Amino acid sequence: ALLYQNAEIYLFVAVFLLFCGIAGLIYRRTLIGMLVSMELIMNGAGLNLIAINRFISPDNGYGLAFTLIIMGIAAAESAIALSIIIIIAKRYRHIESGEIKELKY
């Protein structure tokens, strides 16, 4: 019983990170804030996979492998997003997402 109580704590923190990231995507107006919110979402997903791997099936390493893949995707996403933000900042002199009319469809 104690084993699954610890799992609930980790899963609660993972869901909290997920909801904080989603709320940040909705309410943040700067591109940097949106990037940080995406990182929170990916960290929540990674923590969820690690907790499930540790408490449900500790013998295999699938959760760890998927978490490493998520970390690699997060690093690539950060690098690409920061380069796009730098280009937008040079062109428009600000990074407010609501004021950039050309990015809207």
Coordinates of N, CA and C in Angstrom, one line a residue:
A1 N 0.8 -1.2 0.0 CA 0.0 0.0 0.0 C 0.9 1.3 0.0
L2 N 2.0 1.2 0.7 CA 2.9 2.4 0.8 C 3.5 2.6 -0.6
L3 N 3.7 1.6 -1.3 CA 4.4 1.7 -2.6 C 3.5 2.5 -3.6
Y4 N 2.2 2.3 -3.6 CA 1.3 3.0 -4.5 C 1.0 4.4 -4.0
Q5 N 1.1 4.7 -2.6 CA 1.0 6.0 -2.1 C 2.0 6.9 -2.7
N6 N 3.3 6.4 -2.8 CA 4.3 7.2 -3.4 C 4.1 7.4 -4.9
A7 N 3.5 6.5 -5.5 CA 3.2 6.6 -7.0 C 2.2 7.7 -7.2
E8 N 1.2 7.8 -6.3 CA 0.2 8.9 -6.4 C 0.8 10.3 -6.3
I9 N 1.8 10.4 -5.4 CA 2.5 11.7 -5.3 C 3.2 12.1 -6.6
Y10 N 3.9 11.2 -7.2 CA 4.6 11.5 -8.4 C 3.6 11.8 -9.5
L11 N 2.6 11.0 -9.6 CA 1.6 11.2 -10.7 C 0.8 12.5 -10.5
F12 N 0.6 12.9 -9.2 CA 0.0 14.2 -8.9 C 0.9 15.4 -9.4
V13 N 2.2 15.2 -9.1 CA 3.1 16.3 -9.5 C 3.2 16.4 -11.0
A14 N 3.1 15.2 -11.7 CA 3.2 15.2 -13.2 C 1.9 15.8 -13.7
V15 N 0.8 15.6 -13.2 CA -0.5 16.2 -13.7 C -0.4 17.7 -13.4
F16 N 0.1 18.1 -12.2 CA 0.2 19.5 -11.9 C 1.1 20.2 -12.9
L17 N 2.2 19.6 -13.3 CA 3.1 20.2 -14.3 C 2.4 20.3 -15.6
L18 N 1.7 19.3 -16.0 CA 0.9 19.3 -17.2 C -0.1 20.4 -17.3
F19 N -0.9 20.6 -16.2 CA -1.9 21.6 -16.2 C -1.3 23.0 -16.1
C20 N -0.1 23.2 -15.4 CA 0.6 24.5 -15.4 C 1.1 24.8 -16.8
G21 N 1.6 23.8 -17.5 CA 2.0 24.1 -18.9 C 0.9 24.4 -19.8
I22 N -0.3 23.8 -19.7 CA -1.4 24.1 -20.5 C -1.9 25.5 -20.2
A23 N -2.0 25.8 -18.9 CA -2.5 27.2 -18.5 C -1.5 28.2 -19.0
G24 N -0.2 27.9 -18.9 CA 0.8 28.8 -19.5 C 0.7 29.1 -21.0
L25 N 0.4 28.0 -21.7 CA 0.1 28.2 -23.1 C -1.1 29.0 -23.4
I26 N -2.1 28.9 -22.6 CA -3.3 29.7 -22.8 C -3.2 31.1 -22.5
Y27 N -2.5 31.4 -21.3 CA -2.5 32.7 -20.8 C -1.2 33.5 -21.1
R28 N -0.2 32.9 -21.5 CA 1.1 33.7 -21.8 C 1.0 34.3 -23.2
R29 N 1.5 35.5 -23.3 CA 1.4 36.2 -24.6 C 2.8 36.3 -25.2
T30 N 3.9 36.1 -24.5 CA 5.2 36.1 -25.1 C 5.6 34.7 -25.6
L31 N 6.4 34.7 -26.6 CA 6.9 33.4 -27.1 C 7.8 32.7 -26.2
I32 N 8.5 33.4 -25.4 CA 9.4 32.8 -24.4 C 8.5 32.1 -23.3
G33 N 7.5 32.7 -22.9 CA 6.6 32.1 -21.9 C 5.9 30.9 -22.4
M34 N 5.6 30.9 -23.7 CA 5.0 29.7 -24.4 C 6.0 28.6 -24.4
L35 N 7.2 28.9 -24.7 CA 8.3 27.9 -24.8 C 8.5 27.2 -23.4
V36 N 8.5 28.0 -22.3 CA 8.6 27.5 -21.0 C 7.4 26.6 -20.7
S37 N 6.3 27.0 -21.1 CA 5.1 26.2 -20.8 C 5.1 24.9 -21.6
M38 N 5.7 24.8 -22.8 CA 5.8 23.6 -23.5 C 6.8 22.7 -22.8
E39 N 7.9 23.3 -22.2 CA 8.8 22.5 -21.4 C 8.2 21.9 -20.2
L40 N 7.3 22.6 -19.6 CA 6.6 22.1 -18.4 C 5.7 20.9 -18.8
I41 N 5.1 21.0 -19.9 CA 4.3 19.9 -20.4 C 5.1 18.6 -20.7
M42 N 6.2 18.8 -21.3 CA 7.1 17.7 -21.6 C 7.7 17.1 -20.3
N43 N 8.1 18.0 -19.4 CA 8.6 17.5 -18.1 C 7.5 16.7 -17.3
G44 N 6.3 17.1 -17.4 CA 5.2 16.4 -16.8 C 5.0 15.0 -17.4
A45 N 5.1 15.0 -18.7 CA 5.0 13.7 -19.4 C 6.2 12.7 -19.0
G46 N 7.4 13.3 -19.0 CA 8.5 12.5 -18.6 C 8.4 11.9 -17.2
L47 N 8.0 12.8 -16.2 CA 7.8 12.4 -14.9 C 6.7 11.3 -14.8
N48 N 5.7 11.4 -15.5 CA 4.6 10.4 -15.6 C 5.2 9.1 -16.0
L49 N 6.0 9.1 -17.1 CA 6.5 7.8 -17.6 C 7.5 7.2 -16.6
I50 N 8.3 8.0 -16.0 CA 9.3 7.5 -15.0 C 8.5 6.9 -13.8
A51 N 7.5 7.6 -13.3 CA 6.7 7.1 -12.1 C 6.0 5.7 -12.5
I52 N 5.4 5.7 -13.7 CA 4.8 4.4 -14.0 C 5.8 3.3 -14.2
N53 N 6.9 3.6 -14.8 CA 8.0 2.6 -14.9 C 8.5 2.1 -13.6
R54 N 8.7 3.0 -12.7 CA 9.2 2.7 -11.4 C 8.3 1.9 -10.5
F55 N 7.0 2.3 -10.5 CA 6.1 1.7 -9.6 C 5.2 0.5 -10.2
I56 N 5.0 0.6 -11.4 CA 4.2 -0.5 -12.0 C 5.0 -1.6 -12.6
S57 N 6.1 -1.3 -13.3 CA 6.9 -2.3 -13.9 C 8.4 -1.9 -13.8
P58 N 9.0 -2.2 -12.7 CA 10.4 -1.7 -12.5 C 11.4 -2.6 -13.2
D59 N 11.0 -3.7 -13.7 CA 12.0 -4.6 -14.3 C 12.4 -4.2 -15.7
N60 N 11.5 -3.6 -16.5 CA 11.9 -3.2 -17.8 C 12.2 -1.7 -17.8
G61 N 12.9 -1.2 -18.9 CA 13.3 0.2 -19.0 C 12.6 1.0 -20.1
Y62 N 11.4 0.5 -20.4 CA 10.6 1.2 -21.5 C 10.3 2.7 -21.1
G63 N 9.9 2.9 -19.8 CA 9.6 4.2 -19.4 C 10.8 5.1 -19.4
L64 N 11.9 4.6 -19.0 CA 13.2 5.3 -19.1 C 13.6 5.7 -20.5
A65 N 13.4 4.7 -21.4 CA 13.8 5.0 -22.8 C 12.9 6.0 -23.4
F66 N 11.6 6.0 -23.1 CA 10.7 7.0 -23.7 C 10.9 8.3 -23.1
T67 N 11.3 8.4 -21.8 CA 11.6 9.6 -21.2 C 12.9 10.3 -21.8
L68 N 13.9 9.4 -22.1 CA 15.1 10.0 -22.8 C 14.7 10.5 -24.2
I69 N 13.8 9.8 -24.9 CA 13.3 10.3 -26.2 C 12.6 11.7 -26.0
I70 N 11.7 11.8 -25.0 CA 11.0 13.0 -24.7 C 12.0 14.1 -24.4
M71 N 13.1 13.8 -23.6 CA 14.1 14.8 -23.3 C 14.8 15.3 -24.6
G72 N 15.1 14.4 -25.5 CA 15.7 14.8 -26.7 C 14.8 15.6 -27.6
I73 N 13.6 15.3 -27.7 CA 12.6 16.1 -28.4 C 12.5 17.5 -27.8
A74 N 12.4 17.5 -26.5 CA 12.3 18.8 -25.8 C 13.6 19.7 -26.1
A75 N 14.7 19.1 -26.1 CA 15.9 19.9 -26.4 C 15.9 20.4 -27.8
A76 N 15.5 19.5 -28.8 CA 15.4 20.0 -30.2 C 14.4 21.1 -30.3
E77 N 13.2 20.9 -29.7 CA 12.1 21.9 -29.7 C 12.6 23.2 -29.2
S78 N 13.4 23.2 -28.1 CA 13.8 24.4 -27.5 C 14.8 25.1 -28.4
A79 N 15.7 24.4 -29.1 CA 16.7 25.0 -30.0 C 16.0 25.6 -31.2
I80 N 15.1 24.9 -31.8 CA 14.3 25.4 -32.9 C 13.5 26.6 -32.5
A81 N 12.8 26.5 -31.4 CA 11.9 27.6 -31.0 C 12.7 28.9 -30.7
L82 N 13.8 28.7 -30.0 CA 14.7 29.9 -29.7 C 15.2 30.5 -30.9
S83 N 15.6 29.7 -31.9 CA 16.1 30.4 -33.2 C 15.0 31.1 -33.9
I84 N 13.7 30.6 -33.9 CA 12.6 31.3 -34.5 C 12.3 32.5 -33.7
I85 N 12.4 32.5 -32.4 CA 12.1 33.7 -31.5 C 13.1 34.8 -31.8
I86 N 14.4 34.4 -32.0 CA 15.5 35.3 -32.3 C 15.2 36.0 -33.6
I87 N 14.8 35.2 -34.6 CA 14.5 35.8 -35.9 C 13.3 36.8 -35.8
I88 N 12.2 36.4 -35.1 CA 11.1 37.2 -34.9 C 11.4 38.5 -34.2
A89 N 12.3 38.4 -33.1 CA 12.7 39.6 -32.4 C 13.5 40.5 -33.2
K90 N 14.3 40.0 -34.1 CA 15.1 40.9 -35.0 C 14.2 41.6 -36.0
R91 N 13.2 40.9 -36.5 CA 12.4 41.5 -37.5 C 11.3 42.4 -37.0
Y92 N 10.7 42.0 -35.9 CA 9.5 42.8 -35.4 C 9.9 43.7 -34.2
R93 N 11.0 43.5 -33.6 CA 11.5 44.2 -32.4 C 10.7 43.9 -31.1
H94 N 9.9 42.9 -31.1 CA 9.2 42.4 -29.9 C 8.8 40.9 -30.1
I95 N 8.4 40.3 -29.0 CA 8.1 38.9 -29.1 C 6.7 38.6 -28.5
E96 N 5.9 39.6 -28.6 CA 4.5 39.4 -28.2 C 3.8 38.6 -29.3
S97 N 3.2 37.5 -28.9 CA 2.6 36.6 -30.0 C 1.3 37.2 -30.5
G98 N 0.5 38.0 -29.8 CA -0.7 38.6 -30.3 C -0.5 39.7 -31.2
E99 N 0.7 40.3 -31.2 CA 0.9 41.5 -32.1 C 1.5 41.2 -33.4
I100 N 1.9 39.9 -33.6 CA 2.5 39.5 -34.9 C 1.4 39.1 -35.8
K101 N 1.0 39.9 -36.7 CA -0.1 39.6 -37.6 C 0.2 38.6 -38.7
E102 N 1.5 38.6 -39.2 CA 1.8 37.7 -40.3 C 1.8 36.2 -39.9
L103 N 1.9 35.9 -38.6 CA 1.9 34.5 -38.1 C 0.5 33.9 -38.1
K104 N -0.5 34.8 -38.1 CA -1.9 34.3 -38.0 C -2.3 33.8 -39.4
Y105 N -3.2 32.9 -39.5 CA -3.7 32.3 -40.7 C -4.7 33.2 -41.4

